[in-house]
Amino acid sequence: MRQHSGIGVLDKAVSVLYAVAEHPCGLNELCTRTGLPRATAHRLAVGLEVHRLLARDNNGLWRPGPALAELAAGATDPLHEAAAAILPRLREITGESVQIYCRDGNARVCIAALEPPVGLRDTVPIGARLPLTAGSAAKVLVAWADPELQRIILADAVFGERALAEVRKRGWAQSAAERASGVASVSAPVRDAAGHVIAAVSVSGPIDRMGRRPGARWAADLVAAADALHKRL
């Protein structure tokens, strides 16, 4: 679930921004996505449009506005900066695709990724939203999530509480053909300065190269990369 600031109008405006960022939409669909009353959704969307945070396309649908890109241009994200420093070396060591995922509600989002220069690869575009119900990164993010989210995810997940307990015990997760057929992966938790798990760093590739127990080969390197990311945060 998306976090709330406790400032009602701000939280509602942010929900409108996220709804439109998912896909351009009109008022009816905006109300469906946000759960807001029609008058409230319209007032907020028009207000965001005035500030250029939303804009209308040729079909009259709201889409993200130019002010978002202008604001983002001046933003710095310590996790992105740390990823830029650490992921190249992890890719060099493993020779496989490497990614960093963060949780967003009931999904995980790829916020950084690098691909090997040659050979078969597991391509995950930056910005891709993947489920929390399968894959090693999903296990890491769910293993340290709050109990209520764990209960919701585990209802549909290919793994269970026993698997999450094992992830917490050994400090990393692995998967083979869970998220996608023929793909294996290993992931480790990335912690912020306070020690909270805020992301998962992963290596993924074809099972033919990674094996069905890829942790035996790459877990130590993933844990080391996660520790290096933590130190930079």
Coordinates of C-alpha atoms in Angstrom, one line a residue:
M1 CA 0.0 0.0 0.0
R2 CA 1.1 3.5 -0.7
Q3 CA 2.3 5.5 2.3
H4 CA 0.2 8.4 3.6
S5 CA 1.5 11.7 5.0
G6 CA -1.5 12.4 7.1
I7 CA -2.2 15.6 5.0
G8 CA -5.4 14.6 3.3
V9 CA -5.4 16.9 0.3
L10 CA -1.7 16.2 -0.4
D11 CA -2.2 12.4 -0.3
K12 CA -5.2 12.7 -2.7
A13 CA -3.2 14.9 -5.1
V14 CA -0.4 12.4 -5.1
S15 CA -2.8 9.6 -5.7
V16 CA -4.0 11.5 -8.8
L17 CA -0.4 11.9 -10.0
Y18 CA 0.3 8.2 -9.7
A19 CA -2.9 7.2 -11.3
V20 CA -2.2 9.4 -14.4
A21 CA 1.4 8.3 -14.5
E22 CA 0.2 4.7 -14.8
H23 CA -1.7 5.5 -18.0
P24 CA -3.3 8.7 -19.4
C25 CA -6.9 8.8 -18.4
G26 CA -10.1 10.8 -18.3
L27 CA -12.2 11.7 -15.2
N28 CA -14.2 8.5 -15.0
E29 CA -11.1 6.3 -15.0
L30 CA -9.3 8.7 -12.7
C31 CA -12.1 8.3 -10.2
T32 CA -12.0 4.5 -10.6
R33 CA -8.2 4.3 -10.0
T34 CA -8.1 6.7 -7.1
G35 CA -11.4 6.0 -5.4
L36 CA -12.0 9.7 -5.1
P37 CA -15.4 11.4 -5.6
R38 CA -15.9 12.8 -9.0
A39 CA -15.8 16.5 -7.9
T40 CA -12.7 16.0 -5.8
A41 CA -10.8 14.1 -8.5
H42 CA -11.7 16.8 -11.1
R43 CA -10.7 19.7 -8.8
L44 CA -7.4 18.2 -8.0
A45 CA -6.6 17.2 -11.6
V46 CA -7.4 20.7 -12.8
G47 CA -5.3 22.3 -10.1
L48 CA -2.4 20.0 -10.9
E49 CA -2.9 21.0 -14.6
V50 CA -2.6 24.7 -13.7
H51 CA 0.8 24.0 -12.1
R52 CA 1.8 22.0 -15.2
L53 CA 2.2 18.8 -13.1
L54 CA -0.6 17.3 -15.4
A55 CA -1.3 18.1 -19.0
R56 CA -3.9 17.0 -21.5
D57 CA -3.1 15.0 -24.6
N58 CA -4.9 15.3 -28.0
N59 CA -7.7 13.1 -26.8
G60 CA -8.3 15.3 -23.7
L61 CA -6.9 12.7 -21.3
W62 CA -4.7 13.8 -18.5
R63 CA -1.0 12.7 -18.6
P64 CA 2.1 13.7 -16.6
G65 CA 2.9 17.3 -17.2
P66 CA 6.2 19.0 -18.1
A67 CA 6.8 20.4 -14.6
L68 CA 7.5 16.8 -13.3
A69 CA 10.4 16.4 -15.6
E70 CA 11.7 19.9 -14.7
L71 CA 11.5 19.1 -11.0
A72 CA 13.1 15.6 -11.5
A73 CA 16.1 17.1 -13.4
G74 CA 17.3 18.7 -10.2
A75 CA 16.6 15.8 -7.9
T76 CA 19.3 13.5 -6.5
D77 CA 18.6 10.0 -5.1
P78 CA 21.3 8.5 -3.0
L79 CA 20.2 5.0 -4.0
H80 CA 20.5 5.8 -7.7
E81 CA 23.9 7.3 -7.1
A82 CA 25.1 4.3 -5.1
A83 CA 23.7 2.0 -7.8
A84 CA 25.7 3.8 -10.5
A85 CA 28.9 3.1 -8.5
I86 CA 28.2 -0.5 -7.5
L87 CA 26.2 -2.2 -10.3
P88 CA 29.0 -2.0 -13.0
R89 CA 31.4 -4.1 -10.9
L90 CA 28.6 -6.6 -10.0
R91 CA 27.9 -7.0 -13.7
E92 CA 31.6 -7.5 -14.4
I93 CA 31.9 -10.2 -11.7
T94 CA 28.8 -12.2 -12.6
G95 CA 28.7 -11.5 -16.4
E96 CA 24.8 -11.4 -16.0
S97 CA 22.1 -8.9 -15.8
V98 CA 21.9 -6.9 -12.6
Q99 CA 19.1 -4.8 -11.1
I100 CA 17.9 -2.9 -8.1
Y101 CA 14.2 -3.2 -7.1
C102 CA 12.2 -1.1 -4.7
R103 CA 8.7 -1.9 -3.4
D104 CA 5.8 0.3 -4.5
G105 CA 2.6 -0.9 -2.9
N106 CA 2.0 -4.5 -3.9
A107 CA 4.6 -4.5 -6.7
R108 CA 8.3 -4.0 -7.1
V109 CA 9.8 -1.5 -9.5
C110 CA 13.2 -1.8 -11.2
I111 CA 15.0 1.5 -10.5
A112 CA 18.4 0.6 -11.9
A113 CA 19.6 -2.1 -14.3
L114 CA 22.6 -3.1 -16.4
E115 CA 22.8 -5.8 -19.0
P116 CA 25.9 -7.9 -20.1
P117 CA 27.4 -6.7 -23.4
V118 CA 26.9 -10.1 -25.1
G119 CA 25.0 -13.3 -24.9
L120 CA 21.5 -14.2 -23.6
R121 CA 20.3 -11.9 -20.9
D122 CA 17.3 -11.3 -18.6
T123 CA 16.3 -7.8 -19.7
V124 CA 14.3 -5.8 -17.2
P125 CA 13.7 -2.2 -18.2
I126 CA 14.1 0.6 -15.7
G127 CA 10.6 1.5 -14.5
A128 CA 9.3 -2.1 -15.0
R129 CA 6.7 -3.1 -12.4
L130 CA 6.8 -6.8 -11.4
P131 CA 4.8 -8.7 -8.9
L132 CA 5.9 -9.4 -5.3
T133 CA 4.5 -13.0 -5.7
A134 CA 7.5 -14.6 -7.4
G135 CA 11.3 -14.1 -7.9
S136 CA 14.2 -13.7 -5.5
A137 CA 13.9 -9.9 -5.3
A138 CA 10.2 -10.3 -4.4
K139 CA 11.2 -12.7 -1.6
V140 CA 13.7 -10.2 -0.2
L141 CA 11.3 -7.3 -0.2
V142 CA 8.4 -9.3 1.3
A143 CA 10.7 -11.0 3.9
W144 CA 11.3 -7.6 5.7
A145 CA 7.9 -6.1 4.9
D146 CA 5.2 -5.4 7.5
P147 CA 3.1 -8.5 8.6
E148 CA -0.1 -7.2 6.9
L149 CA 1.6 -6.9 3.5
Q150 CA 3.2 -10.3 3.9
R151 CA -0.3 -11.8 4.6
I152 CA -1.7 -10.3 1.5
I153 CA 1.2 -11.3 -0.8
L154 CA 1.5 -14.8 0.6
A155 CA -2.1 -15.5 -0.4
D156 CA -1.0 -15.5 -4.1
A157 CA 2.7 -16.1 -3.9
V158 CA 4.6 -19.1 -5.2
F159 CA 6.6 -19.1 -2.0
G160 CA 5.4 -19.4 1.6
E161 CA 6.3 -18.1 5.1
R162 CA 8.9 -20.8 5.5
A163 CA 10.8 -19.5 2.5
L164 CA 10.7 -16.0 3.9
A165 CA 12.0 -17.2 7.2
E166 CA 14.9 -18.8 5.4
V167 CA 15.6 -15.6 3.5
R168 CA 15.8 -13.6 6.7
K169 CA 18.1 -16.3 8.3
R170 CA 20.7 -16.5 5.5
G171 CA 20.4 -12.9 4.3
W172 CA 19.7 -13.6 0.6
A173 CA 17.1 -15.2 -1.7
Q174 CA 17.3 -17.3 -4.9
S175 CA 14.7 -18.4 -7.5
A176 CA 14.6 -20.5 -10.6
A177 CA 11.8 -20.2 -13.2
E178 CA 9.5 -18.4 -10.7
R179 CA 9.0 -15.1 -12.4
A180 CA 9.8 -16.2 -15.9
S181 CA 10.4 -19.5 -17.5
G182 CA 14.1 -20.3 -18.0
V183 CA 15.3 -17.4 -15.7
A184 CA 17.1 -17.8 -12.4
S185 CA 18.1 -15.0 -10.0
V186 CA 19.8 -14.2 -6.7
S187 CA 18.9 -11.2 -4.5
A188 CA 20.1 -9.6 -1.3
P189 CA 18.5 -6.8 0.9
V190 CA 19.8 -3.2 0.6
R191 CA 19.5 -1.3 3.9
D192 CA 19.5 2.4 4.5
A193 CA 21.6 4.2 7.2
A194 CA 19.0 3.2 9.8
G195 CA 19.2 -0.4 8.9
H196 CA 15.8 -0.6 7.2
V197 CA 15.5 -2.7 4.0
I198 CA 14.7 -0.3 1.3
A199 CA 15.6 -2.3 -1.9
A200 CA 16.8 -5.6 -3.3
V201 CA 19.9 -5.9 -5.5
S202 CA 19.7 -8.8 -7.9
V203 CA 21.6 -10.7 -10.6
S204 CA 19.5 -12.7 -13.1
G205 CA 20.1 -14.7 -16.2
P206 CA 19.3 -18.0 -18.0
I207 CA 19.0 -21.1 -15.9
D208 CA 21.4 -22.8 -18.3
R209 CA 24.1 -20.5 -17.0
M210 CA 22.9 -19.6 -13.5
G211 CA 21.8 -23.1 -12.5
R212 CA 18.8 -24.0 -10.4
R213 CA 20.6 -23.1 -7.2
P214 CA 22.2 -19.8 -8.3
G215 CA 22.8 -18.8 -4.7
A216 CA 25.6 -21.3 -4.4
R217 CA 27.5 -19.4 -7.0
W218 CA 26.6 -15.7 -6.6
A219 CA 25.1 -15.2 -3.1
A220 CA 28.4 -14.0 -1.5
D221 CA 28.8 -11.4 -4.3
L222 CA 25.2 -10.2 -4.0
V223 CA 25.6 -9.8 -0.2
A224 CA 28.9 -7.9 -0.7
A225 CA 27.2 -5.6 -3.3
A226 CA 24.3 -5.0 -0.9
D227 CA 26.8 -4.1 1.9
A228 CA 28.6 -1.7 -0.5
L229 CA 25.3 0.0 -1.4
H230 CA 24.5 0.3 2.3
K231 CA 27.8 1.9 3.1
R232 CA 27.2 4.5 0.4
L233 CA 23.8 5.3 1.8

